[in-house]
Amino acid sequence: DTGVSQDPRHKITKRGQNVTFRCDPISEHNRLYWYRQTLGQGPEFLTYFQNEAQLEKSRLLSDRFSAERPKGSFSTLEIQRTEQGDSAMYLCASSLAAGRYEQYFGPGTRLTVT
Amino acid sequence: DQQVKQNSPSLSVQEGRISILNCDYTNSMFDYFLWYKKYPAEGPTFLISISSIKDKNEDGRFTVFLNKSAKHLSLHIVPSQPGDSAVYFCAARMYNNNDMRFGAGTRLTVKP
């Protein structure tokens, strides 16, 4: 399977705990994106990497959120001191370089904060 | 700020008929538009796109129409099949901007 993969698929955590999600993009894609999707809404852009450089961050990405892509391949999204409002589906997507606008999404990680 | 709107949360059509999903946007700087399809427990899957320099793009049973003056686009599926039943998201972006804005989605149900 050469699509975008995400791990874990589901995460239940208690408020105040830290969580980390992983995304493995399509291997030849150098752009990687994180989105958040809540019930009844479309995905909302969080941040974007080109290779290992984090080039854009949405104002939705509070200080408790941090994302990395250390070697320009897989990426991690960490949420510190989780809050109930963080409960959502976290989607990762990847795309080729400039000129190719289609982003290919992974299956998502569903986070539930209790 | 809801820059991309899909005002119909659901649509039901009979197999073999046409499905028309609508999308409106407010930001005139958007120049590229995409439709994604999402099945339960899966991420969105790219379906079809259109650049603002065009008013129509066709791919098999799927056609996207863009009316820039009305800031409106639509996705036509002809003929509709039960396997098309999914949530369809409209998305838009500006040139050289990776902040893609999505609508809230329309759930399409195609009845056999």
Coordinates of C-alpha atoms in Angstrom, one line a residue:
Chain A
D1 CA 0.0 0.0 0.0
T2 CA 1.6 3.2 -1.1
G3 CA -0.9 5.7 0.3
V4 CA -0.7 8.0 3.2
S5 CA -0.8 6.2 6.5
Q6 CA -1.5 7.4 10.0
D7 CA -1.0 5.9 13.4
P8 CA -2.8 5.4 15.6
R9 CA -6.3 5.3 14.1
H10 CA -7.9 6.0 17.4
K11 CA -6.7 7.5 20.6
I12 CA -8.6 8.0 23.8
T13 CA -6.9 10.1 26.4
K14 CA -7.7 12.0 29.6
R15 CA -7.7 15.7 29.8
G16 CA -4.2 17.1 30.6
Q17 CA -2.3 14.2 29.0
N18 CA 0.0 14.6 26.0
V19 CA -0.6 12.7 22.8
T20 CA 1.5 12.2 19.6
F21 CA 0.3 11.1 16.2
R22 CA 2.4 9.9 13.3
C23 CA 1.9 10.4 9.6
D24 CA 3.8 8.6 6.8
P25 CA 3.2 10.4 3.4
I26 CA 3.4 9.0 -0.1
S27 CA 7.1 8.4 -0.5
E28 CA 7.8 10.8 -3.4
H29 CA 5.7 13.6 -2.0
N30 CA 7.7 16.4 -0.4
R31 CA 4.8 18.4 0.9
L32 CA 2.9 17.3 4.0
Y33 CA -0.1 18.8 5.6
W34 CA -2.1 18.4 8.9
Y35 CA -5.8 19.1 9.1
R36 CA -8.3 18.8 11.9
Q37 CA -11.9 17.8 11.3
T38 CA -14.8 18.1 13.7
L39 CA -18.2 16.6 13.4
G40 CA -20.3 18.2 10.6
Q41 CA -17.4 20.3 9.3
G42 CA -14.9 20.0 6.6
P43 CA -11.2 19.6 7.3
E44 CA -9.4 22.7 8.7
F45 CA -5.8 23.5 7.8
L46 CA -3.4 23.3 10.7
T47 CA 0.1 23.3 9.2
Y48 CA 2.3 22.5 6.2
F49 CA 5.8 21.2 5.6
Q50 CA 7.9 21.3 2.5
N51 CA 10.5 18.6 3.1
E52 CA 11.6 19.2 6.7
A53 CA 10.7 22.9 6.8
Q54 CA 7.4 23.9 8.5
L55 CA 6.4 26.8 6.2
E56 CA 2.9 27.6 7.4
K57 CA 0.9 27.4 10.6
S58 CA -2.7 28.2 11.0
R59 CA -3.9 30.4 13.9
L60 CA -5.8 27.3 14.9
L61 CA -2.5 25.8 16.0
S62 CA -2.2 26.9 19.6
D63 CA 1.0 26.8 21.6
R64 CA 0.0 23.3 22.9
F65 CA 0.4 21.9 19.4
S66 CA 3.7 21.2 17.7
A67 CA 4.5 19.4 14.5
E68 CA 7.8 18.1 13.2
R69 CA 9.1 16.4 10.1
P70 CA 12.7 15.8 11.0
K71 CA 14.0 14.1 8.0
G72 CA 11.5 15.3 5.4
S73 CA 9.7 11.9 5.5
F74 CA 7.3 11.1 8.3
S75 CA 5.8 13.7 10.5
T76 CA 4.5 13.8 14.1
L77 CA 1.9 16.0 15.6
E78 CA 2.0 16.4 19.4
I79 CA -0.7 17.9 21.5
Q80 CA 0.3 18.8 25.0
R81 CA -2.1 19.2 28.0
T82 CA -5.0 18.0 25.9
E83 CA -8.4 19.6 26.4
Q84 CA -11.9 18.3 25.6
G85 CA -12.1 20.7 22.7
D86 CA -9.2 18.9 21.1
S87 CA -11.4 16.0 20.4
A88 CA -11.5 15.7 16.6
M89 CA -10.3 13.7 13.6
Y90 CA -6.7 14.7 12.7
L91 CA -6.0 14.2 9.1
C92 CA -2.6 14.1 7.3
A93 CA -2.2 14.7 3.6
S94 CA 0.7 14.9 1.2
S95 CA 1.3 16.2 -2.3
L96 CA 4.0 16.7 -4.9
A97 CA 5.8 19.9 -5.3
A98 CA 4.4 23.1 -6.7
G99 CA 2.1 22.8 -9.7
R100 CA 0.3 19.7 -8.3
Y101 CA -2.5 20.9 -6.1
E102 CA -4.1 17.5 -5.3
Q103 CA -3.5 16.5 -1.8
Y104 CA -3.8 12.8 -0.9
F105 CA -5.2 12.1 2.6
G106 CA -4.6 9.4 5.1
P107 CA -7.4 7.7 7.0
G108 CA -7.0 10.0 10.0
T109 CA -6.5 9.7 13.8
R110 CA -9.6 10.1 15.8
L111 CA -8.8 11.7 19.2
T112 CA -11.2 11.6 22.1
V113 CA -10.3 13.6 25.2
T114 CA -12.3 12.5 28.3
Chain B
D1 CA -14.9 32.6 8.6
Q2 CA -16.7 30.3 6.3
Q3 CA -15.2 31.1 3.0
V4 CA -16.4 27.9 1.3
K5 CA -20.0 26.9 1.8
Q6 CA -22.0 23.9 1.0
N7 CA -25.5 24.8 2.0
S8 CA -27.1 21.4 1.4
P9 CA -26.0 18.9 4.1
S10 CA -27.6 16.0 2.3
L11 CA -28.9 14.9 -1.1
S12 CA -30.7 11.8 -2.1
V13 CA -31.1 10.7 -5.7
Q14 CA -32.2 7.6 -7.6
E15 CA -29.6 5.3 -9.3
G16 CA -29.1 6.3 -12.9
R17 CA -30.2 9.9 -12.4
I18 CA -28.0 13.0 -12.1
S19 CA -26.6 14.2 -8.8
I20 CA -25.8 17.9 -8.5
L21 CA -23.8 19.1 -5.6
N22 CA -23.3 22.8 -5.1
C23 CA -20.7 25.0 -3.5
D24 CA -20.3 28.7 -3.0
Y25 CA -17.3 30.7 -2.0
T26 CA -16.7 34.3 -0.9
N27 CA -13.0 34.9 -1.5
S28 CA -12.4 36.1 -5.0
M29 CA -8.7 35.3 -4.6
F30 CA -9.4 31.6 -4.8
D31 CA -8.1 30.3 -8.1
Y32 CA -8.2 26.5 -7.8
F33 CA -11.1 24.4 -6.7
L34 CA -11.3 20.7 -5.8
W35 CA -13.9 18.1 -4.9
Y36 CA -13.1 15.3 -2.5
K37 CA -15.2 12.3 -1.7
K38 CA -15.2 10.7 1.8
Y39 CA -16.4 7.3 2.9
P40 CA -16.8 6.4 6.6
A41 CA -13.6 5.6 8.4
E42 CA -11.5 6.8 5.5
G43 CA -9.7 10.1 4.6
P44 CA -11.0 12.3 1.9
T45 CA -10.2 11.1 -1.6
F46 CA -9.5 13.5 -4.4
L47 CA -12.1 13.4 -7.1
I48 CA -11.8 16.3 -9.6
S49 CA -10.5 19.8 -9.8
I50 CA -10.8 23.0 -11.9
S51 CA -8.7 26.0 -12.4
S52 CA -10.2 29.4 -12.4
I53 CA -9.2 29.9 -16.0
K54 CA -11.7 27.2 -17.0
D55 CA -15.5 27.0 -16.5
K56 CA -15.8 23.2 -17.0
N57 CA -13.8 20.1 -16.3
E58 CA -14.9 16.6 -17.1
D59 CA -13.7 13.2 -16.0
G60 CA -15.8 10.3 -16.8
R61 CA -19.1 10.5 -15.0
F62 CA -17.9 13.5 -13.0
T63 CA -18.1 17.1 -14.3
V64 CA -17.3 20.3 -12.4
F65 CA -18.7 23.6 -13.5
L66 CA -17.3 26.9 -12.3
N67 CA -19.1 30.3 -12.4
K68 CA -16.6 32.8 -11.3
S69 CA -19.0 35.8 -11.5
A70 CA -21.4 34.0 -9.1
K71 CA -18.6 32.5 -7.0
H72 CA -20.3 29.2 -7.5
L73 CA -19.2 25.7 -8.5
S74 CA -21.1 22.5 -8.9
L75 CA -20.3 18.8 -9.3
H76 CA -22.4 16.7 -11.6
I77 CA -22.4 13.0 -11.4
V78 CA -24.1 11.2 -14.3
P79 CA -25.3 8.6 -14.0
S80 CA -25.3 8.2 -10.3
Q81 CA -24.4 4.8 -8.8
P82 CA -25.0 3.4 -5.3
G83 CA -21.2 3.3 -4.8
D84 CA -21.2 7.1 -5.2
S85 CA -22.9 7.4 -1.8
A86 CA -20.5 9.3 0.4
V87 CA -19.8 12.8 1.8
Y88 CA -18.6 15.2 -0.8
F89 CA -16.4 18.2 0.2
C90 CA -15.7 21.2 -1.9
A91 CA -12.3 22.9 -1.4
A92 CA -10.7 26.0 -2.7
R93 CA -7.2 27.6 -2.5
M94 CA -5.3 30.6 -3.7
Y95 CA -2.3 30.4 -6.0
N96 CA 0.9 29.4 -4.2
N97 CA -1.1 29.2 -0.9
N98 CA -1.3 25.8 0.8
D99 CA -4.2 26.8 3.1
M100 CA -6.9 24.9 1.4
R101 CA -10.4 25.8 2.6
F102 CA -13.1 23.1 2.8
G103 CA -16.9 23.3 2.9
A104 CA -18.8 21.4 5.5
G105 CA -19.7 18.7 3.1
T106 CA -22.8 17.2 1.5
R107 CA -23.9 13.6 2.2
L108 CA -25.0 12.0 -1.1
T109 CA -27.2 8.9 -1.0
V110 CA -27.8 7.1 -4.2
K111 CA -30.8 4.7 -3.9
P112 CA -30.8 1.5 -6.0

